[in-house]
Amino acid sequence: HYFHADNIYRTFLALTSMCGTQGVNGGGWAHYVGQEKLRPQNGWGQYAFATDWTRPPRQMITTGFYYLTTGQWRYDNSKAARLASPLANRGAIGDKSLSDTLVEAMKRGWMPSYPQFNRNSLLLAQEAEAAGMDVKDYVVSELESGNMRFAGEDPDAPENWPRILLNWRTNLMGSSAKGTEFFLRHMLGVDSDATAKELEPHERPESIRWRDEAPTGKLDLMLTTDFRNTSTTLVSDIVLPAATWYEKHDLSTTDMHPFIHSFNAAINPPWEARTDFEVFRDLTKSVSQQAVRWLGTQTDVISAPLGHDSPDELSMPNGVVPDIAETGLIPGQTMAKLIPVERDYTKIFEKWTHLGPLTGEKGTGVHGTPYNVARQVEELGVKNGTSETSMAGTLPDLDTDIKVIEMILHLSGVSNGAVAEEGFRNQGNRVGTDMSDLIEDNVGTRIDWDRVKERPVEVLTSPEWTGDKRNGRRYTAFSINIEYDKPFHTLSGRMHYYLDHDWYLDYGEALPVFRPPLDRLHLNGENNPGELVRGEDGNPEITVRYLTPHNKWSIHSQYFDNLHLLSISRGGQVVWMSDKDAAKLGVADNEWVELYNRNGIVSARAIVSHRIPEGTAIMNHAQERTVGTPLNENTGRRGGTHNSLTRIMIKPVHVAGGYGHLTYGFNYIGPTGNNRDEVTRIRRRSQEVQF
């Protein structure tokens, strides 16, 4: 979560590789990143992204999306050159602001950019047809003439605002929204305690249009489905009650263990609650009915970024960033690919309840390995049953949650030995290595719902991932790469320490180097950690490093509001601080303190401990605003969360792409939501708090 976390990790990887411990049980470094080890990914991806019906899907970099949508770029005075290594030549980085680098990466097709342009993507194909032009040629012509712009170049224009946000399996405002106060102000248009000053004219980005009146409340509708009240439901327009454990059928996997777990419904969802499957089923049915009047069939134009594990990796030879003024805009080379896709919005419900034809006709793929699963699709039709569709004939049914689970398991190599055999055959042919023995003992193994619902079932070795776990061996990443000479997903096939992309060279990070935490004094005018000053009221305030590690008494935000835990602790939000810092401020254990910086304000009780280093404060993340959150003394508005004191910062090399393994891959490549470099002031506030 540090701004320079990529450098830290590259150093780890270099050390473990040089010591020969990658792909070796008990060694290596494969950090837990949640969705990356979603075991049955081959089948899951077909359903999650609807690639059984339409390809490619729209997949966005969340950090970049919210950075622009929430207006945080309007307050970000950081220059890319200022954050580069002191030894860097800075070349192409020049005087760009961080937001300039993000917009450039989107325009070059290195990163996805949604919304795409300042024109409805459903109109582009119609306009191209009216002009007698191919869609790609028409879009390029409009961009080069200046008649159309990328949405990222003017994120505050009303035509570029996202209008509907659906929160599902997320607690955006209570857990993950770095820069929460900016979300509240610009995206939602509700009360906020954002304290930052907007950029002066000389500080503003060159590539983004500045509008003097910053928009507040871009969204028309915020919809959340959850099984409990959260910080997100507090600011949502509509809240749909959802089923929880023992109320639904579902699957669970993780890279913390090699098993597939089941969720089993012991009771029906109570009251108005519905399962995840039912919520989306009913939404798709309603939208399909409305679409008869409003949308019908349209041709959409998707701008898809240059993608990982594809020929796109060769679009920028030697990592040299081309001058677009010389080359022009070339879809799939110097800008995103432009792909027309027909969408019949009246058929969304029909598609939701059937496995689409593309899975059997075009096959599937994970991490560059193709799978022909036509036989498995036929078998699934026998298992799930089939029904006639108006678009593609007879197809396997997905009209219940259990049938969807059967589809995911039957099409994934980790749960179907025949699929794993197909993948290893294709992978072996591609890399010149016989991998058949990795699955030969389990070709006939099938893990289905009947097995999983009885007990957790251990997954099979599969080319979806890189670990060999036969004969009771524990999963360790990259063991197949090392033992079967499977190349790594880089241009050379080796693990790389040296990255010769122009932006890495200009940034001084072609090789992993030491980078300290950000200097907030010179970057943002904050005081240095440990500095004691007098506030406006004359009382002492101390600046500390501000860390937000995972909470020990909750799973992210879940269980934070458990009455038993709150009753035996402090009853609400807390911040841990050093006994030495507390003594400087006259703060006793359990007294109320206020934390503030250029981003926002938080009120919390202090836990004074000698275990916290002097000059550091810890506020465990995802402490909800739903209980025990008083009004801030400074502003009189409701206190914030741990993320009220953070803000998104884009590291330029995180958006460098279009070359080798730096090309975009969903949930792999892109900017991070770093928040470990922050500082804040702490002061003792009035102990007469108001709620």
XYZ file of C-alpha atoms in Angstrom:
691
model
C 0.000 0.000 0.000
C 3.012 2.313 -0.195
C 3.313 4.626 -3.185
C 6.516 2.819 -4.160
C 5.182 -0.662 -3.347
C 6.063 -1.890 -6.840
C 9.730 -1.172 -6.164
C 9.554 -2.887 -2.796
C 8.023 -5.988 -4.361
C 10.428 -6.020 -7.293
C 13.245 -6.058 -4.752
C 11.664 -9.017 -2.932
C 11.267 -10.854 -6.225
C 14.839 -10.139 -7.269
C 16.178 -11.483 -3.974
C 14.055 -14.638 -4.004
C 14.891 -15.291 -7.658
C 18.623 -14.789 -7.208
C 18.504 -17.200 -4.268
C 16.679 -19.789 -6.379
C 13.624 -19.966 -4.137
C 10.894 -19.113 -6.662
C 8.644 -22.081 -7.381
C 10.087 -23.998 -4.438
C 7.926 -25.091 -1.529
C 8.742 -22.997 1.513
C 10.300 -20.249 -0.590
C 9.406 -17.653 -3.161
C 7.120 -14.674 -2.867
C 3.516 -14.788 -4.033
C 1.562 -12.119 -2.200
C -2.083 -12.728 -1.359
C -4.166 -10.567 -3.702
C -7.597 -12.112 -3.316
C -9.245 -12.393 -6.698
C -6.009 -13.488 -8.365
C -6.413 -16.917 -6.836
C -10.064 -17.298 -7.690
C -9.502 -20.959 -8.405
C -12.186 -21.948 -10.979
C -11.454 -18.901 -13.102
C -12.037 -20.463 -16.508
C -15.727 -21.083 -15.864
C -16.215 -18.142 -13.532
C -14.905 -15.665 -16.119
C -17.494 -16.761 -18.669
C -20.279 -15.907 -16.254
C -18.800 -12.896 -14.447
C -17.986 -10.984 -17.634
C -20.680 -12.428 -19.934
C -18.023 -13.584 -22.397
C -20.261 -16.508 -23.303
C -22.386 -13.946 -25.181
C -20.226 -10.909 -25.974
C -16.491 -10.261 -26.297
C -14.555 -8.330 -25.156
C -15.946 -7.178 -21.800
C -15.464 -3.679 -20.436
C -12.994 -3.862 -17.552
C -11.726 -0.719 -15.866
C -8.897 0.330 -13.551
C -10.860 1.224 -10.434
C -8.236 3.600 -9.057
C -8.088 5.630 -12.268
C -11.872 5.690 -12.583
C -12.422 7.104 -9.110
C -9.456 9.478 -9.318
C -11.161 11.313 -12.184
C -14.790 10.789 -11.130
C -14.298 12.094 -7.587
C -12.354 15.150 -8.711
C -9.229 14.246 -6.756
C -7.135 15.371 -9.717
C -8.336 18.941 -9.011
C -6.330 18.935 -5.772
C -3.286 16.920 -6.838
C -0.307 19.247 -7.246
C 2.263 16.447 -7.549
C 4.515 16.467 -10.594
C 5.781 13.227 -12.069
C 9.342 14.533 -12.296
C 9.291 15.450 -8.608
C 8.549 11.840 -7.695
C 11.140 10.302 -10.024
C 14.467 8.966 -8.830
C 17.089 11.698 -8.261
C 19.263 9.853 -10.793
C 16.588 9.740 -13.503
C 16.851 11.698 -16.753
C 13.088 12.420 -16.580
C 12.927 12.560 -20.414
C 9.367 11.906 -21.563
C 7.995 12.546 -18.085
C 9.019 16.188 -18.245
C 6.738 18.507 -16.282
C 3.659 16.293 -16.442
C 1.333 16.178 -13.468
C 0.249 12.770 -12.208
C -3.161 13.244 -13.812
C -1.460 14.026 -17.138
C 0.290 10.650 -17.063
C -2.990 8.831 -16.386
C -4.781 10.562 -19.261
C -1.867 9.905 -21.616
C -1.886 6.210 -20.680
C -5.614 6.045 -21.416
C -5.260 7.823 -24.756
C -2.424 5.505 -25.801
C -4.489 2.422 -24.976
C -2.139 1.380 -22.189
C -4.957 1.571 -19.663
C -8.723 1.208 -20.140
C -10.701 4.433 -20.256
C -14.383 4.331 -19.354
C -16.328 6.478 -20.018
C -14.527 6.414 -23.383
C -15.260 9.613 -25.304
C -17.397 12.715 -24.866
C -19.956 11.048 -27.102
C -22.308 8.154 -26.440
C -20.602 4.941 -27.562
C -23.961 3.664 -28.874
C -24.056 6.509 -31.418
C -20.603 6.043 -32.956
C -21.536 3.114 -35.200
C -24.641 4.943 -36.416
C -22.625 8.069 -37.198
C -19.940 6.033 -38.981
C -22.564 4.325 -41.127
C -24.154 7.680 -41.990
C -20.724 8.982 -43.003
C -20.057 5.866 -45.100
C -16.982 4.974 -43.047
C -15.654 2.021 -41.107
C -16.168 2.516 -37.360
C -12.433 2.503 -36.619
C -11.654 5.032 -39.331
C -14.541 7.231 -38.227
C -13.498 7.307 -34.562
C -9.878 8.079 -35.471
C -11.018 10.824 -37.852
C -13.216 12.430 -35.198
C -10.429 12.323 -32.613
C -7.746 13.703 -34.918
C -10.018 16.511 -36.131
C -10.843 17.530 -32.574
C -14.569 16.942 -33.070
C -14.450 14.298 -30.348
C -12.319 14.040 -27.226
C -11.411 11.343 -24.753
C -13.648 11.522 -21.683
C -10.581 11.588 -19.438
C -9.573 14.930 -20.948
C -12.690 16.576 -19.500
C -14.007 14.452 -16.608
C -16.093 17.316 -15.210
C -18.184 17.709 -18.382
C -21.734 16.443 -17.715
C -21.620 14.139 -20.750
C -18.620 12.378 -19.194
C -20.076 11.719 -15.756
C -20.987 8.191 -14.704
C -24.669 8.271 -13.825
C -25.419 4.969 -12.089
C -23.233 3.089 -9.609
C -24.206 -0.347 -8.343
C -22.392 -1.539 -5.214
C -22.399 -5.290 -4.713
C -20.076 -7.301 -2.492
C -18.287 -4.082 -1.644
C -18.360 -1.447 1.075
C -16.999 1.411 -0.998
C -17.573 4.244 1.457
C -16.621 2.295 4.572
C -13.652 0.294 3.404
C -11.951 1.040 0.089
C -12.635 4.641 -1.020
C -9.285 6.393 -0.718
C -10.150 10.066 -0.406
C -13.602 9.416 1.038
C -14.423 13.100 1.476
C -13.913 13.719 -2.255
C -16.246 10.817 -3.048
C -18.869 12.439 -0.846
C -18.409 15.908 -2.329
C -17.976 15.359 -6.058
C -19.445 11.939 -6.821
C -22.370 11.889 -4.394
C -22.973 15.579 -3.669
C -23.565 15.141 0.070
C -21.980 16.768 3.140
C -18.224 16.303 3.287
C -15.235 17.535 5.236
C -12.807 17.731 2.316
C -10.289 20.379 3.395
C -7.950 20.441 0.389
C -7.433 23.542 -1.727
C -7.958 23.358 -5.470
C -4.966 23.808 -7.745
C -3.719 27.249 -8.667
C -3.576 28.003 -12.425
C 0.153 27.259 -12.665
C -0.310 23.874 -10.958
C -3.082 22.509 -13.168
C -2.622 19.586 -15.579
C -2.035 20.344 -19.240
C -4.154 17.544 -20.687
C -7.361 17.992 -18.645
C -9.804 20.822 -19.169
C -10.247 22.914 -16.031
C -13.774 24.001 -15.192
C -13.968 26.723 -12.555
C -17.177 25.298 -11.112
C -16.357 21.840 -9.792
C -19.355 19.503 -10.130
C -20.934 18.082 -6.993
C -23.130 15.013 -7.189
C -22.265 13.429 -10.537
C -24.292 10.296 -9.910
C -28.018 10.168 -10.576
C -28.418 6.841 -8.784
C -26.372 4.960 -6.207
C -27.718 1.465 -5.620
C -26.326 -0.900 -2.998
C -27.184 -4.498 -2.243
C -25.960 -5.748 1.132
C -27.012 -7.939 4.024
C -26.320 -5.235 6.641
C -26.217 -1.502 7.133
C -22.861 0.018 6.161
C -21.216 3.363 5.528
C -22.158 2.842 1.877
C -25.837 2.178 2.496
C -25.980 5.435 4.498
C -25.392 7.444 1.301
C -27.178 5.181 -1.195
C -30.406 6.083 -2.975
C -31.665 2.495 -3.007
C -30.639 -0.391 -0.735
C -31.582 -3.941 -1.707
C -31.428 -6.417 1.212
C -29.289 -9.419 0.348
C -29.027 -12.961 1.631
C -26.026 -13.961 3.707
C -24.475 -17.223 4.944
C -26.792 -20.231 5.236
C -29.352 -18.403 3.089
C -27.948 -19.069 -0.388
C -25.993 -21.484 -2.575
C -22.586 -20.210 -3.652
C -18.887 -21.032 -3.979
C -15.846 -19.733 -2.120
C -12.160 -20.149 -2.973
C -8.933 -18.425 -1.970
C -5.183 -18.815 -2.376
C -4.879 -19.265 1.389
C -5.860 -22.912 0.977
C -6.393 -25.304 -1.974
C -10.075 -26.116 -1.404
C -13.388 -25.208 -2.988
C -15.983 -24.395 -0.323
C -19.718 -24.205 -0.689
C -22.311 -21.896 0.795
C -25.401 -23.926 1.634
C -28.868 -22.539 2.185
C -30.243 -23.741 5.524
C -33.159 -21.304 5.362
C -34.711 -19.087 2.734
C -33.615 -15.429 2.746
C -35.743 -13.683 5.405
C -38.227 -10.902 4.768
C -37.439 -9.040 1.520
C -33.841 -10.276 1.204
C -32.832 -12.060 -1.998
C -29.776 -14.044 -3.001
C -27.156 -12.440 -5.241
C -28.404 -14.572 -8.109
C -32.004 -13.480 -7.548
C -31.081 -9.793 -7.295
C -29.330 -9.772 -10.660
C -31.876 -12.083 -12.244
C -34.688 -9.720 -11.313
C -32.712 -6.638 -12.392
C -31.934 -8.154 -15.791
C -35.581 -9.067 -16.267
C -36.732 -5.545 -15.438
C -34.107 -3.909 -17.676
C -35.008 -6.245 -20.550
C -38.649 -5.260 -20.250
C -37.814 -1.541 -20.174
C -35.435 -1.942 -23.132
C -38.298 -2.894 -25.442
C -39.328 0.752 -25.319
C -36.055 2.567 -24.740
C -33.039 0.766 -26.213
C -33.809 -2.273 -28.329
C -30.790 -3.445 -30.348
C -27.744 -1.190 -30.595
C -24.192 -1.410 -31.897
C -21.791 -0.440 -29.144
C -18.150 0.515 -29.780
C -15.696 -0.702 -27.156
C -12.251 0.831 -26.806
C -10.295 -2.130 -25.457
C -6.793 -1.522 -24.052
C -3.704 -3.280 -25.375
C -3.968 -6.616 -23.628
C -1.748 -9.028 -21.730
C -0.923 -12.473 -23.155
C -1.665 -11.314 -26.696
C 0.167 -9.902 -29.742
C -0.563 -6.460 -28.257
C 2.577 -6.977 -26.177
C 4.623 -6.387 -29.347
C 2.967 -3.100 -30.302
C 5.775 -0.923 -28.894
C 9.159 -2.421 -29.929
C 11.982 -2.029 -27.414
C 9.705 -0.135 -25.050
C 10.156 3.083 -27.023
C 7.118 5.334 -26.627
C 6.122 6.524 -30.118
C 5.421 10.152 -30.937
C 1.737 10.166 -31.885
C 2.229 13.439 -33.745
C 4.367 11.436 -36.185
C 2.595 8.066 -36.192
C -0.995 9.229 -35.821
C -3.680 7.271 -33.997
C -3.569 3.603 -34.984
C -6.109 1.396 -33.174
C -4.356 -1.522 -31.499
C -0.938 0.126 -31.733
C -0.840 3.749 -30.633
C -4.319 3.770 -29.113
C -6.892 1.308 -27.824
C -8.489 -1.266 -30.094
C -11.912 -0.225 -31.384
C -14.353 -3.125 -31.454
C -18.020 -2.882 -32.525
C -20.335 -5.123 -30.506
C -24.039 -5.657 -31.123
C -26.185 -5.552 -27.993
C -29.839 -6.532 -27.834
C -30.890 -4.996 -24.538
C -34.268 -6.716 -24.685
C -32.524 -10.101 -24.397
C -30.401 -9.504 -21.283
C -32.645 -11.717 -19.151
C -32.599 -14.496 -21.739
C -28.815 -14.311 -21.835
C -28.614 -14.337 -18.045
C -30.483 -17.632 -17.839
C -28.520 -19.476 -20.559
C -24.887 -20.295 -21.307
C -24.156 -18.348 -24.474
C -22.911 -19.927 -27.723
C -19.445 -18.323 -27.719
C -18.199 -20.626 -24.958
C -18.639 -23.710 -27.113
C -17.910 -22.089 -30.480
C -14.922 -19.880 -29.628
C -13.643 -21.629 -26.519
C -12.312 -20.065 -23.343
C -8.949 -18.806 -22.169
C -7.104 -17.906 -18.987
C -3.656 -16.297 -18.837
C -2.986 -16.933 -22.501
C -3.906 -20.627 -22.498
C -6.857 -21.555 -24.783
C -9.403 -24.260 -23.972
C -11.760 -26.010 -26.370
C -14.708 -26.819 -24.103
C -17.316 -27.748 -26.736
C -17.638 -31.249 -25.247
C -18.060 -29.861 -21.737
C -20.800 -27.512 -22.971
C -22.692 -30.518 -24.379
C -22.266 -32.391 -21.088
C -23.506 -29.355 -19.210
C -26.648 -29.329 -21.333
C -27.361 -32.872 -20.171
C -26.669 -32.006 -16.533
C -28.492 -28.653 -16.360
C -31.075 -29.220 -19.041
C -31.533 -27.047 -22.121
C -34.143 -24.690 -23.481
C -34.803 -22.817 -26.692
C -33.620 -19.213 -27.054
C -34.754 -16.626 -29.573
C -31.177 -15.788 -30.547
C -29.015 -18.897 -30.607
C -31.167 -22.009 -30.610
C -31.049 -24.563 -27.801
C -28.584 -23.741 -25.011
C -27.726 -25.049 -21.510
C -29.881 -23.562 -18.757
C -28.481 -21.243 -16.083
C -31.811 -20.356 -14.504
C -30.878 -21.310 -10.918
C -27.879 -20.582 -8.739
C -26.967 -24.277 -8.514
C -26.938 -24.600 -12.317
C -24.559 -21.635 -12.501
C -22.302 -23.327 -9.950
C -22.339 -26.533 -12.008
C -21.319 -24.514 -15.078
C -18.406 -22.828 -13.288
C -17.109 -26.134 -11.926
C -17.584 -28.078 -15.169
C -15.694 -25.552 -17.320
C -12.718 -25.045 -14.978
C -9.537 -27.097 -14.951
C -9.230 -26.998 -11.169
C -12.521 -28.905 -10.895
C -12.685 -30.875 -14.171
C -9.679 -33.002 -15.084
C -10.644 -33.151 -18.772
C -10.498 -29.347 -19.018
C -7.121 -29.293 -17.261
C -5.855 -31.963 -19.690
C -6.953 -29.816 -22.649
C -5.217 -26.774 -21.174
C -1.950 -28.569 -20.406
C -1.913 -30.068 -23.910
C -2.303 -26.646 -25.501
C 0.154 -25.064 -23.108
C 2.719 -27.798 -23.666
C 2.435 -27.526 -27.455
C 2.976 -23.798 -27.203
C 6.068 -23.906 -24.980
C 7.547 -27.183 -26.230
C 7.243 -29.139 -22.984
C 5.235 -32.290 -22.277
C 2.990 -31.429 -19.326
C 0.603 -34.375 -19.575
C 1.812 -36.010 -16.358
C 0.577 -32.997 -14.380
C -3.006 -34.172 -14.824
C -2.865 -37.760 -16.177
C -3.972 -39.305 -12.860
C -6.972 -36.977 -12.591
C -8.272 -36.683 -16.164
C -11.514 -38.380 -15.151
C -11.973 -36.420 -11.921
C -15.028 -34.183 -11.684
C -15.811 -31.864 -8.801
C -19.488 -30.956 -8.928
C -22.034 -29.386 -6.607
C -23.011 -32.706 -5.018
C -19.405 -33.212 -3.857
C -18.748 -29.636 -2.794
C -21.934 -29.206 -0.766
C -20.965 -32.141 1.485
C -17.458 -30.995 2.383
C -14.613 -28.790 1.058
C -12.952 -30.467 -1.932
C -9.290 -30.030 -2.846
C -8.745 -28.606 -6.322
C -6.777 -30.235 -9.143
C -3.521 -29.057 -10.663
C -4.534 -26.855 -13.580
C -2.894 -24.555 -16.146
C -5.176 -21.803 -14.835
C -2.492 -21.385 -12.165
C 1.193 -22.142 -11.761
C 1.433 -24.556 -8.840
C 1.830 -28.347 -8.931
C -0.148 -29.848 -6.082
C -0.220 -33.529 -6.957
C 0.277 -36.252 -4.340
C -0.474 -34.007 -1.385
C 2.072 -31.349 -2.308
C 1.117 -27.882 -1.067
C 0.438 -25.246 -3.681
C 3.367 -22.932 -4.353
C 3.302 -20.397 -7.156
C 5.538 -20.854 -10.218
C 6.573 -24.453 -9.485
C 5.303 -25.465 -12.960
C 7.349 -22.661 -14.545
C 10.516 -23.853 -12.839
C 10.093 -27.623 -13.117
C 8.516 -27.798 -16.593
C 10.363 -24.936 -18.281
C 7.159 -22.990 -18.751
C 8.236 -19.454 -19.691
C 7.154 -16.602 -17.488
C 4.743 -14.148 -19.106
C 7.421 -11.685 -20.209
C 9.023 -10.891 -23.565
C 12.031 -13.066 -22.790
C 10.160 -15.733 -20.839
C 12.397 -15.077 -17.847
C 11.771 -13.263 -14.583
C 12.749 -9.661 -15.238
C 14.626 -7.309 -12.952
C 15.295 -4.806 -15.723
C 12.355 -3.016 -17.377
C 13.339 -0.993 -20.443
C 10.033 0.782 -21.047
C 10.758 4.463 -21.740
C 8.770 5.606 -18.733
C 10.673 3.283 -16.385
C 13.947 4.562 -17.795
C 12.851 8.186 -17.487
C 11.596 7.554 -13.966
C 14.875 5.975 -12.881
C 13.291 2.641 -12.011
C 14.450 0.353 -14.808
C 15.974 -1.668 -11.975
C 14.434 -1.946 -8.496
C 15.886 0.797 -6.316
C 15.303 2.018 -2.785
C 12.486 4.561 -2.565
C 11.563 6.009 0.837
C 8.029 7.027 1.876
C 6.812 10.197 0.202
C 8.022 13.532 1.546
C 4.739 15.209 2.422
C 6.500 18.347 3.684
C 7.809 19.344 0.267
C 5.096 17.668 -1.806
C 2.037 18.913 0.037
C 3.134 21.383 2.709
C 2.348 19.064 5.612
C 4.514 19.135 8.723
C 7.146 16.467 9.208
C 6.280 13.505 11.458
C 7.095 14.259 15.082
C 6.760 18.022 14.671
C 4.836 19.708 17.497
C 2.974 22.913 16.637
C 0.241 25.109 18.071
C -3.179 25.020 16.437
C -5.416 27.992 15.772
C -6.839 27.669 19.288
C -3.340 27.690 20.797
C -3.462 24.048 21.854
C -0.671 21.619 20.917
C -0.943 19.460 17.797
C 1.509 16.837 16.634
C 2.128 15.520 13.117
C 2.451 11.744 12.797
C 2.775 9.118 10.120
C -0.695 7.733 9.512
C -1.095 3.998 8.914
C -4.321 2.063 8.286
C -3.603 -1.678 8.698
C -6.282 -4.347 8.751
C -8.429 -4.461 11.845
C -7.827 -7.269 14.318
C -11.459 -7.428 15.416
C -13.240 -7.401 12.085
C -12.878 -8.795 8.583
C -12.487 -5.560 6.678
C -15.655 -3.717 7.785
C -17.590 -6.882 8.553
C -18.259 -7.498 12.268
C -16.907 -4.068 13.240
C -20.342 -3.160 14.591
C -20.728 -6.426 16.513
C -22.333 -5.381 19.786
C -20.274 -7.758 21.925
C -16.974 -6.508 20.517
C -18.007 -2.864 20.761
C -19.171 -3.346 24.354
C -15.847 -4.735 25.553
C -13.770 -2.223 23.587
C -14.251 1.511 23.002
C -17.696 1.504 21.403
C -16.725 2.989 18.052
C -13.818 4.309 16.008
C -10.392 4.369 17.647
C -6.873 5.470 16.799
C -3.748 3.994 18.353
C -1.029 6.462 19.324
C 2.274 6.430 21.182
C 2.289 7.166 24.908
C 5.035 9.720 24.239
C 2.972 11.567 21.625
C -0.071 11.425 23.893
C 1.910 12.979 26.736
C 2.922 15.894 24.500
C -0.759 16.606 23.806
C -2.094 15.853 27.271
C -4.196 12.989 25.895
C -5.207 10.208 28.263
C -6.231 6.744 27.152
C -9.820 6.605 25.805
C -10.098 10.378 25.413
C -11.443 11.896 22.204
C -8.958 13.195 19.656
C -9.344 14.775 16.245
C -7.116 13.899 13.306
C -6.953 16.161 10.285
C -4.841 16.899 7.233
C -5.345 18.429 3.795
C -7.805 15.646 2.895
C -10.315 15.490 5.731
C -11.102 15.134 9.433
C -11.766 12.196 11.771
C -12.877 12.080 15.415
C -12.026 8.958 17.401
C -11.098 7.700 20.839
C -7.378 7.361 21.550
C -5.816 4.064 22.538
C -2.552 5.124 24.160
C 0.102 2.421 23.965
C 3.856 2.120 24.413
C 3.799 -0.399 21.546
C 3.189 2.343 18.972
C 6.382 4.085 17.783
C 6.673 7.768 18.547
C 5.635 9.836 15.533
C 3.195 7.203 14.225
C -0.553 6.725 14.575
C -2.549 3.682 13.532
C -6.227 3.753 12.648
C -7.329 0.248 11.741
C -9.115 0.325 8.442
C -12.829 -0.080 7.744
C -14.205 1.255 11.028
C -17.773 2.078 10.073
C -19.591 5.397 10.437
C -22.741 3.524 11.442
C -22.076 3.565 15.191
C -20.279 5.769 17.722
C -19.225 8.452 15.232
C -19.560 11.964 16.729
C -19.690 15.333 15.007
C -16.294 16.846 14.245
C -15.488 19.755 16.515
C -13.956 21.875 13.755
C -16.827 21.672 11.268
C -19.858 20.336 13.105
C -20.355 17.626 10.494
C -20.401 13.882 11.080
C -16.955 12.390 11.541
C -15.292 10.476 8.744
C -13.559 7.138 8.338
C -9.947 6.025 8.099
C -9.999 6.995 4.419
C -11.090 10.571 5.144
C -7.394 11.291 5.673
C -6.158 9.565 2.524
C -6.249 10.447 -1.143
C -5.518 8.681 -4.428
C -2.079 9.264 -5.930
C -1.239 7.813 -9.332
C 2.308 6.562 -9.792
C 3.257 7.124 -13.458
C 4.998 3.789 -13.990
C 1.883 1.994 -12.735
C 0.075 3.185 -15.865
C 2.985 2.572 -18.251
C 1.907 -0.113 -20.699
C 1.697 -1.262 -24.288
C 4.907 -3.264 -23.984
C 5.596 -6.852 -22.963
C 4.157 -7.956 -19.659
C 3.351 -4.334 -18.826
C 0.327 -4.489 -21.139
C -2.992 -4.306 -19.334
C -4.392 -7.311 -17.502
C -7.538 -7.052 -15.407
C -6.733 -7.070 -11.671
C -3.007 -7.323 -12.459
C -1.748 -4.189 -14.196
C -2.720 -0.637 -13.284
C -2.477 2.042 -10.590
C -2.864 1.054 -6.949
C -4.831 2.638 -4.131
C -1.772 3.407 -2.041
C -2.265 5.035 1.360
C 0.756 4.237 3.541
C 2.705 7.442 2.866
C 0.198 9.739 4.553
C 0.708 12.041 7.523
C -1.844 13.729 9.768
C -2.081 16.063 12.709
C -3.595 14.920 16.000
C -5.039 17.190 18.655
C -6.993 16.667 21.851
C -10.539 17.784 21.178
C -13.386 18.718 23.512
C -14.516 15.708 25.497
C -18.136 16.909 25.271
C -18.947 15.159 22.012
C -22.241 15.427 20.179
C -23.826 12.754 18.053
